[in-house]
Each structure stands twice: as C-alpha cells, then as structure tokens.
JSON list of C-alpha atoms in Angstrom, two decimals:
[
{"chain": "E", "resi": 13, "resn": "ARG", "atom": "CA", "xyz": [0.08, -0.20, -0.03]},
{"chain": "E", "resi": 14, "resn": "ILE", "atom": "CA", "xyz": [1.22, 3.43, -0.84]},
{"chain": "E", "resi": 15, "resn": "PHE", "atom": "CA", "xyz": [0.21, 6.72, 1.18]},
{"chain": "E", "resi": 16, "resn": "ARG", "atom": "CA", "xyz": [0.94, 10.04, 0.27]},
{"chain": "E", "resi": 17, "resn": "LEU", "atom": "CA", "xyz": [1.67, 12.08, 3.44]},
{"chain": "E", "resi": 18, "resn": "SER", "atom": "CA", "xyz": [2.63, 15.61, 1.86]},
{"chain": "E", "resi": 19, "resn": "ARG", "atom": "CA", "xyz": [2.90, 17.16, -1.56]},
{"chain": "E", "resi": 20, "resn": "TYR", "atom": "CA", "xyz": [4.59, 20.75, -0.94]},
{"chain": "E", "resi": 21, "resn": "PRO", "atom": "CA", "xyz": [7.34, 21.87, -0.59]},
{"chain": "E", "resi": 22, "resn": "VAL", "atom": "CA", "xyz": [8.33, 18.31, -0.30]},
{"chain": "E", "resi": 23, "resn": "VAL", "atom": "CA", "xyz": [6.68, 15.27, -1.37]},
{"chain": "E", "resi": 24, "resn": "SER", "atom": "CA", "xyz": [6.43, 12.17, 1.27]},
{"chain": "E", "resi": 25, "resn": "TYR", "atom": "CA", "xyz": [5.05, 8.97, 0.85]},
{"chain": "E", "resi": 26, "resn": "GLU", "atom": "CA", "xyz": [4.52, 5.87, 3.02]},
{"chain": "E", "resi": 27, "resn": "LEU", "atom": "CA", "xyz": [4.98, 2.41, 1.69]},
{"chain": "E", "resi": 28, "resn": "ALA", "atom": "CA", "xyz": [3.57, -0.57, 3.50]},
{"chain": "E", "resi": 29, "resn": "VAL", "atom": "CA", "xyz": [5.33, -3.94, 2.23]},
{"chain": "E", "resi": 30, "resn": "SER", "atom": "CA", "xyz": [3.95, -6.98, 3.19]},
{"chain": "E", "resi": 31, "resn": "ASP", "atom": "CA", "xyz": [6.01, -9.59, 1.54]},
{"chain": "E", "resi": 32, "resn": "GLY", "atom": "CA", "xyz": [9.79, -10.22, 0.08]},
{"chain": "E", "resi": 33, "resn": "ASP", "atom": "CA", "xyz": [13.19, -10.27, 1.57]},
{"chain": "E", "resi": 34, "resn": "ILE", "atom": "CA", "xyz": [13.45, -7.32, 3.83]},
{"chain": "E", "resi": 35, "resn": "GLN", "atom": "CA", "xyz": [17.30, -7.44, 3.61]},
{"chain": "E", "resi": 36, "resn": "LYS", "atom": "CA", "xyz": [17.15, -7.14, -0.39]},
{"chain": "E", "resi": 37, "resn": "VAL", "atom": "CA", "xyz": [14.59, -4.40, 0.05]},
{"chain": "E", "resi": 38, "resn": "ARG", "atom": "CA", "xyz": [16.71, -2.46, 2.46]},
{"chain": "E", "resi": 39, "resn": "GLU", "atom": "CA", "xyz": [19.73, -2.84, 0.19]},
{"chain": "E", "resi": 40, "resn": "GLN", "atom": "CA", "xyz": [17.97, -1.70, -2.82]},
{"chain": "E", "resi": 41, "resn": "LEU", "atom": "CA", "xyz": [16.72, 1.33, -1.08]},
{"chain": "E", "resi": 42, "resn": "ILE", "atom": "CA", "xyz": [19.93, 2.45, 0.27]},
{"chain": "E", "resi": 43, "resn": "VAL", "atom": "CA", "xyz": [21.16, 2.32, -3.56]},
{"chain": "E", "resi": 44, "resn": "ALA", "atom": "CA", "xyz": [18.28, 4.26, -4.63]},
{"chain": "E", "resi": 45, "resn": "ALA", "atom": "CA", "xyz": [18.46, 7.03, -1.78]},
{"chain": "E", "resi": 46, "resn": "ALA", "atom": "CA", "xyz": [22.37, 7.24, -2.69]},
{"chain": "E", "resi": 47, "resn": "GLN", "atom": "CA", "xyz": [21.63, 7.90, -6.33]},
{"chain": "E", "resi": 48, "resn": "ARG", "atom": "CA", "xyz": [18.82, 10.47, -5.97]},
{"chain": "E", "resi": 49, "resn": "PRO", "atom": "CA", "xyz": [18.22, 13.49, -3.73]},
{"chain": "E", "resi": 50, "resn": "ILE", "atom": "CA", "xyz": [15.74, 11.55, -1.59]},
{"chain": "E", "resi": 51, "resn": "ASP", "atom": "CA", "xyz": [15.79, 10.24, 2.18]},
{"chain": "E", "resi": 52, "resn": "ILE", "atom": "CA", "xyz": [14.39, 6.97, 3.19]},
{"chain": "E", "resi": 53, "resn": "ALA", "atom": "CA", "xyz": [13.49, 5.53, 6.58]},
{"chain": "E", "resi": 54, "resn": "ILE", "atom": "CA", "xyz": [12.87, 1.95, 6.85]},
{"chain": "E", "resi": 55, "resn": "GLN", "atom": "CA", "xyz": [10.85, 0.60, 9.84]},
{"chain": "E", "resi": 56, "resn": "PRO", "atom": "CA", "xyz": [9.05, -2.65, 10.61]},
{"chain": "E", "resi": 57, "resn": "GLU", "atom": "CA", "xyz": [5.29, -2.36, 10.59]},
{"chain": "E", "resi": 58, "resn": "GLY", "atom": "CA", "xyz": [3.40, -3.27, 13.55]},
{"chain": "E", "resi": 59, "resn": "LEU", "atom": "CA", "xyz": [1.21, -1.99, 16.55]},
{"chain": "E", "resi": 60, "resn": "GLU", "atom": "CA", "xyz": [4.29, -0.73, 18.30]},
{"chain": "E", "resi": 61, "resn": "ARG", "atom": "CA", "xyz": [5.21, 2.04, 15.51]},
{"chain": "E", "resi": 62, "resn": "ARG", "atom": "CA", "xyz": [1.65, 2.94, 14.83]},
{"chain": "E", "resi": 63, "resn": "ALA", "atom": "CA", "xyz": [1.08, 3.67, 18.60]},
{"chain": "E", "resi": 64, "resn": "LYS", "atom": "CA", "xyz": [3.85, 6.24, 18.59]},
{"chain": "E", "resi": 65, "resn": "ARG", "atom": "CA", "xyz": [2.39, 9.68, 19.00]},
{"chain": "E", "resi": 66, "resn": "MET", "atom": "CA", "xyz": [5.28, 12.02, 19.64]},
{"chain": "E", "resi": 67, "resn": "VAL", "atom": "CA", "xyz": [8.18, 13.23, 17.79]},
{"chain": "E", "resi": 68, "resn": "VAL", "atom": "CA", "xyz": [10.83, 15.00, 19.38]},
{"chain": "E", "resi": 69, "resn": "MET", "atom": "CA", "xyz": [13.56, 17.18, 17.41]},
{"chain": "E", "resi": 70, "resn": "ASP", "atom": "CA", "xyz": [16.68, 18.81, 17.78]},
{"chain": "E", "resi": 71, "resn": "VAL", "atom": "CA", "xyz": [17.21, 22.43, 16.52]},
{"chain": "E", "resi": 72, "resn": "ASP", "atom": "CA", "xyz": [20.34, 23.26, 15.47]},
{"chain": "E", "resi": 73, "resn": "SER", "atom": "CA", "xyz": [21.21, 22.25, 12.14]},
{"chain": "E", "resi": 74, "resn": "THR", "atom": "CA", "xyz": [18.35, 20.02, 12.23]},
{"chain": "E", "resi": 75, "resn": "LEU", "atom": "CA", "xyz": [15.12, 21.96, 12.31]},
{"chain": "E", "resi": 76, "resn": "ILE", "atom": "CA", "xyz": [16.94, 25.08, 11.23]},
{"chain": "E", "resi": 77, "resn": "GLU", "atom": "CA", "xyz": [19.91, 25.05, 8.90]},
{"chain": "E", "resi": 78, "resn": "ASN", "atom": "CA", "xyz": [22.08, 27.20, 11.48]},
{"chain": "E", "resi": 79, "resn": "GLU", "atom": "CA", "xyz": [23.85, 27.09, 14.63]},
{"chain": "E", "resi": 80, "resn": "VAL", "atom": "CA", "xyz": [22.36, 29.86, 16.91]},
{"chain": "E", "resi": 81, "resn": "ILE", "atom": "CA", "xyz": [25.43, 29.91, 18.89]},
{"chain": "E", "resi": 82, "resn": "ASN", "atom": "CA", "xyz": [27.38, 30.83, 15.92]},
{"chain": "E", "resi": 83, "resn": "LEU", "atom": "CA", "xyz": [25.00, 33.72, 14.51]},
{"chain": "E", "resi": 84, "resn": "LEU", "atom": "CA", "xyz": [25.33, 35.04, 18.37]},
{"chain": "E", "resi": 85, "resn": "ALA", "atom": "CA", "xyz": [29.07, 34.54, 18.19]},
{"chain": "E", "resi": 86, "resn": "ASP", "atom": "CA", "xyz": [29.23, 36.60, 14.52]},
{"chain": "E", "resi": 87, "resn": "GLU", "atom": "CA", "xyz": [27.36, 39.42, 16.40]},
{"chain": "E", "resi": 88, "resn": "ALA", "atom": "CA", "xyz": [29.57, 39.53, 19.21]},
{"chain": "E", "resi": 89, "resn": "GLY", "atom": "CA", "xyz": [32.90, 39.32, 17.06]},
{"chain": "E", "resi": 90, "resn": "VAL", "atom": "CA", "xyz": [33.93, 36.12, 18.81]},
{"chain": "E", "resi": 91, "resn": "GLY", "atom": "CA", "xyz": [33.07, 33.48, 15.76]},
{"chain": "E", "resi": 92, "resn": "GLU", "atom": "CA", "xyz": [36.82, 31.98, 15.79]},
{"chain": "E", "resi": 93, "resn": "GLU", "atom": "CA", "xyz": [36.83, 31.73, 19.63]},
{"chain": "E", "resi": 94, "resn": "VAL", "atom": "CA", "xyz": [33.69, 30.01, 19.62]},
{"chain": "E", "resi": 95, "resn": "ALA", "atom": "CA", "xyz": [34.50, 27.80, 16.77]},
{"chain": "E", "resi": 96, "resn": "ALA", "atom": "CA", "xyz": [37.71, 26.64, 18.64]},
{"chain": "E", "resi": 97, "resn": "ILE", "atom": "CA", "xyz": [35.47, 25.68, 21.74]},
{"chain": "E", "resi": 98, "resn": "THR", "atom": "CA", "xyz": [33.10, 23.84, 19.61]},
{"chain": "E", "resi": 99, "resn": "ALA", "atom": "CA", "xyz": [36.00, 21.95, 17.99]},
{"chain": "E", "resi": 100, "resn": "ALA", "atom": "CA", "xyz": [37.49, 21.13, 21.35]},
{"chain": "E", "resi": 101, "resn": "ALA", "atom": "CA", "xyz": [34.33, 19.65, 22.54]},
{"chain": "E", "resi": 102, "resn": "MET", "atom": "CA", "xyz": [33.65, 17.71, 19.43]},
{"chain": "E", "resi": 103, "resn": "ARG", "atom": "CA", "xyz": [37.09, 16.10, 19.99]},
{"chain": "E", "resi": 104, "resn": "GLY", "atom": "CA", "xyz": [36.15, 15.25, 23.63]},
{"chain": "E", "resi": 105, "resn": "ASP", "atom": "CA", "xyz": [38.74, 17.61, 24.99]},
{"chain": "E", "resi": 106, "resn": "ILE", "atom": "CA", "xyz": [36.10, 19.58, 26.90]},
{"chain": "E", "resi": 107, "resn": "ASP", "atom": "CA", "xyz": [32.80, 18.30, 28.19]},
{"chain": "E", "resi": 108, "resn": "PHE", "atom": "CA", "xyz": [29.45, 19.57, 27.02]},
{"chain": "E", "resi": 109, "resn": "GLU", "atom": "CA", "xyz": [28.48, 21.99, 29.98]},
{"chain": "E", "resi": 110, "resn": "ALA", "atom": "CA", "xyz": [31.93, 23.44, 30.19]},
{"chain": "E", "resi": 111, "resn": "SER", "atom": "CA", "xyz": [32.05, 24.14, 26.49]},
{"chain": "E", "resi": 112, "resn": "LEU", "atom": "CA", "xyz": [28.49, 25.64, 26.49]},
{"chain": "E", "resi": 113, "resn": "ARG", "atom": "CA", "xyz": [29.35, 27.76, 29.56]},
{"chain": "E", "resi": 114, "resn": "ARG", "atom": "CA", "xyz": [32.70, 28.92, 27.90]},
{"chain": "E", "resi": 115, "resn": "ARG", "atom": "CA", "xyz": [30.98, 29.82, 24.32]},
{"chain": "E", "resi": 116, "resn": "VAL", "atom": "CA", "xyz": [28.21, 31.59, 26.33]},
{"chain": "E", "resi": 117, "resn": "ALA", "atom": "CA", "xyz": [30.57, 33.82, 28.42]},
{"chain": "E", "resi": 118, "resn": "LEU", "atom": "CA", "xyz": [32.04, 35.18, 25.11]},
{"chain": "E", "resi": 119, "resn": "LEU", "atom": "CA", "xyz": [28.62, 36.56, 24.28]},
{"chain": "E", "resi": 120, "resn": "LYS", "atom": "CA", "xyz": [28.52, 38.93, 27.45]},
{"chain": "E", "resi": 121, "resn": "GLY", "atom": "CA", "xyz": [27.54, 42.23, 26.37]},
{"chain": "E", "resi": 122, "resn": "LEU", "atom": "CA", "xyz": [25.45, 41.58, 23.49]},
{"chain": "E", "resi": 123, "resn": "ASP", "atom": "CA", "xyz": [22.23, 43.78, 23.44]},
{"chain": "E", "resi": 124, "resn": "GLU", "atom": "CA", "xyz": [18.50, 42.87, 22.26]},
{"chain": "E", "resi": 125, "resn": "GLU", "atom": "CA", "xyz": [19.32, 44.25, 18.83]},
{"chain": "E", "resi": 126, "resn": "ALA", "atom": "CA", "xyz": [22.16, 42.08, 18.27]},
{"chain": "E", "resi": 127, "resn": "LEU", "atom": "CA", "xyz": [19.80, 39.02, 19.42]},
{"chain": "E", "resi": 128, "resn": "GLU", "atom": "CA", "xyz": [17.07, 40.19, 16.89]},
{"chain": "E", "resi": 129, "resn": "ARG", "atom": "CA", "xyz": [19.81, 40.46, 14.27]},
{"chain": "E", "resi": 130, "resn": "ALA", "atom": "CA", "xyz": [20.67, 36.90, 14.83]},
{"chain": "E", "resi": 131, "resn": "ARG", "atom": "CA", "xyz": [17.18, 35.56, 15.17]},
{"chain": "E", "resi": 132, "resn": "SER", "atom": "CA", "xyz": [16.46, 37.26, 11.72]},
{"chain": "E", "resi": 133, "resn": "ARG", "atom": "CA", "xyz": [19.22, 35.13, 10.08]},
{"chain": "E", "resi": 134, "resn": "ILE", "atom": "CA", "xyz": [17.70, 31.80, 11.01]},
{"chain": "E", "resi": 135, "resn": "THR", "atom": "CA", "xyz": [16.79, 29.72, 7.97]},
{"chain": "E", "resi": 136, "resn": "VAL", "atom": "CA", "xyz": [14.29, 26.96, 8.79]},
{"chain": "E", "resi": 137, "resn": "THR", "atom": "CA", "xyz": [15.30, 23.66, 6.85]},
{"chain": "E", "resi": 138, "resn": "PRO", "atom": "CA", "xyz": [13.48, 23.25, 3.66]},
{"chain": "E", "resi": 139, "resn": "GLY", "atom": "CA", "xyz": [10.58, 20.96, 4.28]},
{"chain": "E", "resi": 140, "resn": "ALA", "atom": "CA", "xyz": [10.44, 21.38, 7.94]},
{"chain": "E", "resi": 141, "resn": "ARG", "atom": "CA", "xyz": [7.20, 23.04, 7.76]},
{"chain": "E", "resi": 142, "resn": "THR", "atom": "CA", "xyz": [5.40, 20.79, 5.73]},
{"chain": "E", "resi": 143, "resn": "PHE", "atom": "CA", "xyz": [6.98, 17.80, 8.21]},
{"chain": "E", "resi": 144, "resn": "ILE", "atom": "CA", "xyz": [5.58, 19.46, 11.37]},
{"chain": "E", "resi": 145, "resn": "ARG", "atom": "CA", "xyz": [1.85, 19.80, 9.40]},
{"chain": "E", "resi": 146, "resn": "THR", "atom": "CA", "xyz": [2.33, 16.28, 8.31]},
{"chain": "E", "resi": 147, "resn": "LEU", "atom": "CA", "xyz": [2.95, 15.33, 11.70]},
{"chain": "E", "resi": 148, "resn": "LYS", "atom": "CA", "xyz": [0.03, 17.28, 13.24]},
{"chain": "E", "resi": 149, "resn": "ARG", "atom": "CA", "xyz": [-2.47, 15.96, 10.56]},
{"chain": "E", "resi": 150, "resn": "MET", "atom": "CA", "xyz": [-1.28, 12.29, 11.71]},
{"chain": "E", "resi": 151, "resn": "GLY", "atom": "CA", "xyz": [-2.31, 13.26, 15.24]},
{"chain": "E", "resi": 152, "resn": "MET", "atom": "CA", "xyz": [1.24, 13.58, 16.54]},
{"chain": "E", "resi": 153, "resn": "LYS", "atom": "CA", "xyz": [2.39, 15.79, 19.49]},
{"chain": "E", "resi": 154, "resn": "THR", "atom": "CA", "xyz": [5.92, 17.56, 18.50]},
{"chain": "E", "resi": 155, "resn": "ALA", "atom": "CA", "xyz": [8.53, 18.87, 20.70]},
{"chain": "E", "resi": 156, "resn": "ILE", "atom": "CA", "xyz": [11.92, 20.61, 20.18]},
{"chain": "E", "resi": 157, "resn": "VAL", "atom": "CA", "xyz": [14.42, 19.82, 22.91]},
{"chain": "E", "resi": 158, "resn": "SER", "atom": "CA", "xyz": [17.81, 21.70, 22.31]},
{"chain": "E", "resi": 159, "resn": "ALA", "atom": "CA", "xyz": [20.76, 22.75, 23.97]},
{"chain": "E", "resi": 160, "resn": "GLY", "atom": "CA", "xyz": [20.23, 26.08, 22.24]},
{"chain": "E", "resi": 161, "resn": "PHE", "atom": "CA", "xyz": [18.38, 29.13, 23.76]},
{"chain": "E", "resi": 162, "resn": "THR", "atom": "CA", "xyz": [14.70, 29.85, 24.59]},
{"chain": "E", "resi": 163, "resn": "ARG", "atom": "CA", "xyz": [14.62, 33.19, 22.91]},
{"chain": "E", "resi": 164, "resn": "PHE", "atom": "CA", "xyz": [14.97, 31.26, 19.58]},
{"chain": "E", "resi": 165, "resn": "ALA", "atom": "CA", "xyz": [13.73, 27.89, 20.22]},
{"chain": "E", "resi": 166, "resn": "ASN", "atom": "CA", "xyz": [10.28, 29.21, 21.63]},
{"chain": "E", "resi": 167, "resn": "ARG", "atom": "CA", "xyz": [9.76, 31.50, 18.72]},
{"chain": "E", "resi": 168, "resn": "LEU", "atom": "CA", "xyz": [10.32, 28.84, 16.26]},
{"chain": "E", "resi": 169, "resn": "ALA", "atom": "CA", "xyz": [8.05, 26.39, 18.07]},
{"chain": "E", "resi": 170, "resn": "ALA", "atom": "CA", "xyz": [5.12, 29.22, 18.11]},
{"chain": "E", "resi": 171, "resn": "ASP", "atom": "CA", "xyz": [6.11, 29.90, 14.11]},
{"chain": "E", "resi": 172, "resn": "LEU", "atom": "CA", "xyz": [5.90, 26.07, 13.40]},
{"chain": "E", "resi": 173, "resn": "GLY", "atom": "CA", "xyz": [3.15, 25.31, 15.41]},
{"chain": "E", "resi": 174, "resn": "ILE", "atom": "CA", "xyz": [5.23, 22.81, 17.72]},
{"chain": "E", "resi": 175, "resn": "ASP", "atom": "CA", "xyz": [3.69, 21.77, 20.91]},
{"chain": "E", "resi": 176, "resn": "TYR", "atom": "CA", "xyz": [6.67, 21.72, 23.41]},
{"chain": "E", "resi": 177, "resn": "SER", "atom": "CA", "xyz": [9.95, 23.49, 23.66]},
{"chain": "E", "resi": 178, "resn": "LEU", "atom": "CA", "xyz": [12.56, 22.87, 25.99]},
{"chain": "E", "resi": 179, "resn": "SER", "atom": "CA", "xyz": [16.30, 25.02, 25.65]},
{"chain": "E", "resi": 180, "resn": "ASN", "atom": "CA", "xyz": [18.69, 26.89, 27.89]},
{"chain": "E", "resi": 181, "resn": "THR", "atom": "CA", "xyz": [17.89, 30.55, 28.87]},
{"chain": "E", "resi": 182, "resn": "LEU", "atom": "CA", "xyz": [20.46, 33.06, 28.21]},
{"chain": "E", "resi": 183, "resn": "GLU", "atom": "CA", "xyz": [20.56, 35.52, 31.16]},
{"chain": "E", "resi": 184, "resn": "LEU", "atom": "CA", "xyz": [19.59, 39.25, 30.42]},
{"chain": "E", "resi": 185, "resn": "VAL", "atom": "CA", "xyz": [20.25, 41.96, 32.69]},
{"chain": "E", "resi": 186, "resn": "ASP", "atom": "CA", "xyz": [19.06, 45.58, 31.59]},
{"chain": "E", "resi": 187, "resn": "GLY", "atom": "CA", "xyz": [18.72, 44.43, 27.96]},
{"chain": "E", "resi": 188, "resn": "ARG", "atom": "CA", "xyz": [22.35, 42.73, 27.77]},
{"chain": "E", "resi": 189, "resn": "LEU", "atom": "CA", "xyz": [23.56, 39.33, 28.08]},
{"chain": "E", "resi": 190, "resn": "THR", "atom": "CA", "xyz": [25.52, 38.59, 31.13]},
{"chain": "E", "resi": 191, "resn": "GLY", "atom": "CA", "xyz": [27.52, 35.71, 29.65]},
{"chain": "E", "resi": 192, "resn": "ASP", "atom": "CA", "xyz": [25.53, 33.31, 31.99]},
{"chain": "E", "resi": 193, "resn": "ILE", "atom": "CA", "xyz": [22.79, 30.68, 31.57]},
{"chain": "E", "resi": 194, "resn": "ALA", "atom": "CA", "xyz": [19.66, 31.48, 33.83]},
{"chain": "E", "resi": 195, "resn": "GLY", "atom": "CA", "xyz": [18.21, 28.61, 35.31]},
{"chain": "E", "resi": 196, "resn": "GLU", "atom": "CA", "xyz": [18.82, 24.86, 35.25]},
{"chain": "E", "resi": 197, "resn": "LEU", "atom": "CA", "xyz": [21.02, 23.58, 32.46]},
{"chain": "E", "resi": 198, "resn": "VAL", "atom": "CA", "xyz": [19.37, 21.50, 29.49]},
{"chain": "E", "resi": 199, "resn": "ASP", "atom": "CA", "xyz": [21.68, 18.39, 29.45]},
{"chain": "E", "resi": 200, "resn": "GLY", "atom": "CA", "xyz": [20.93, 14.51, 28.96]},
{"chain": "E", "resi": 201, "resn": "PRO", "atom": "CA", "xyz": [19.29, 14.05, 32.35]},
{"chain": "E", "resi": 202, "resn": "ARG", "atom": "CA", "xyz": [17.21, 17.09, 31.90]},
{"chain": "E", "resi": 203, "resn": "LYS", "atom": "CA", "xyz": [16.11, 16.27, 28.35]},
{"chain": "E", "resi": 204, "resn": "ALA", "atom": "CA", "xyz": [14.99, 12.96, 29.64]},
{"chain": "E", "resi": 205, "resn": "SER", "atom": "CA", "xyz": [13.08, 14.23, 32.55]},
{"chain": "E", "resi": 206, "resn": "PHE", "atom": "CA", "xyz": [11.34, 16.54, 30.22]},
{"chain": "E", "resi": 207, "resn": "LEU", "atom": "CA", "xyz": [10.43, 13.83, 27.86]},
{"chain": "E", "resi": 208, "resn": "LYS", "atom": "CA", "xyz": [9.05, 11.79, 30.57]}
]
C-alpha cells in the first residue's frame, strides 16, 4: 500500500510492504537513496510503530540550517573563539557543559538588537514546515529539545506550531547578555526528565 503524506514543498510517501526479502528491499532502497536526492526511513510495521504519537527534534542544524551560537558569536565578533571551543568539545577535550558555558561567556554584552539580528538570520530547513504540518495531521504531538536558547527555540516553536519546547535561557540584565545561563542547564538528564 502507498500513502501520500505531503506534497509541498516536499513530497513524502509511506509504502507499506508485506512480502519479500527485507534485507534485499533495504539494500535496494539504500542504493536508490544514494543515487537520488531523497531520504528513506525503513521501519518494521506493527502496533508499536503505529502507537507512537510524539516526535521530538533537535533545533540547530536539524530543524534550522544554522547553529544559533554561531550566529550570536558573529554578532559579538567572537566567531573564531567559539568555533575553537566547539571543535575542542567535538574532540572530547572539553565536556558539554563546560564548552557551552565558555561559549556563552564570550557573548557577554550583546544587546537585544544583536539578538534580534541573529534571529532574523535563522533559516528553517526546507521541508520542516511540511514535516510539522504532516505530523500534526497524523495526530502527533511535537517537541523541540535543544541545548540552544529559549529566545530562539520558543519563537520557532510558536511559528511552526510545535507543541513543546525545552532549551537553555540566556541571562539578560538591563537588555544585555551577562554571559551566563539562567536556570537549570539543558543536558541529557534534563532532556530525559522533560520527555517523561
């Protein structure tokens, strides 16, 4: 059976296959995906898959094409320093919390106008709006969980019609960033608690 899930700006279909060698089907679909500009997800059919009713997504370089911390770093003139800390974290030289706090500290002094300029440069990933609309039409709840920042994630959630949003809060005093994160840091355990 074939079901069309969306048609604009991306076309998506669900194909329910009930016979054949699953390994051969998987191999051929992987080849097809490599040869054409398409994405394919293969899932076993069953009650467990049909019972899923929530989709949780990351934000940076997923729902949007940008990394918000990099947009903010550009506004603060500290792009290279932030990139170096990010690279060190990716290599495992610095843990997640320390790298995030060090990068946020470099943003100290940015004002509301700079934050708004960074927000205006965010590009939603092509097809994201259709993806969210399709999920909603299927009765799914949607959430974004991000180590990014509430000022950006919450507006994105409102704009796209996403049900829930969790992210870090940049501390502002007198309209300027202090270089700190307000409240509890969004890390693995916090994400798990939010999901529950």
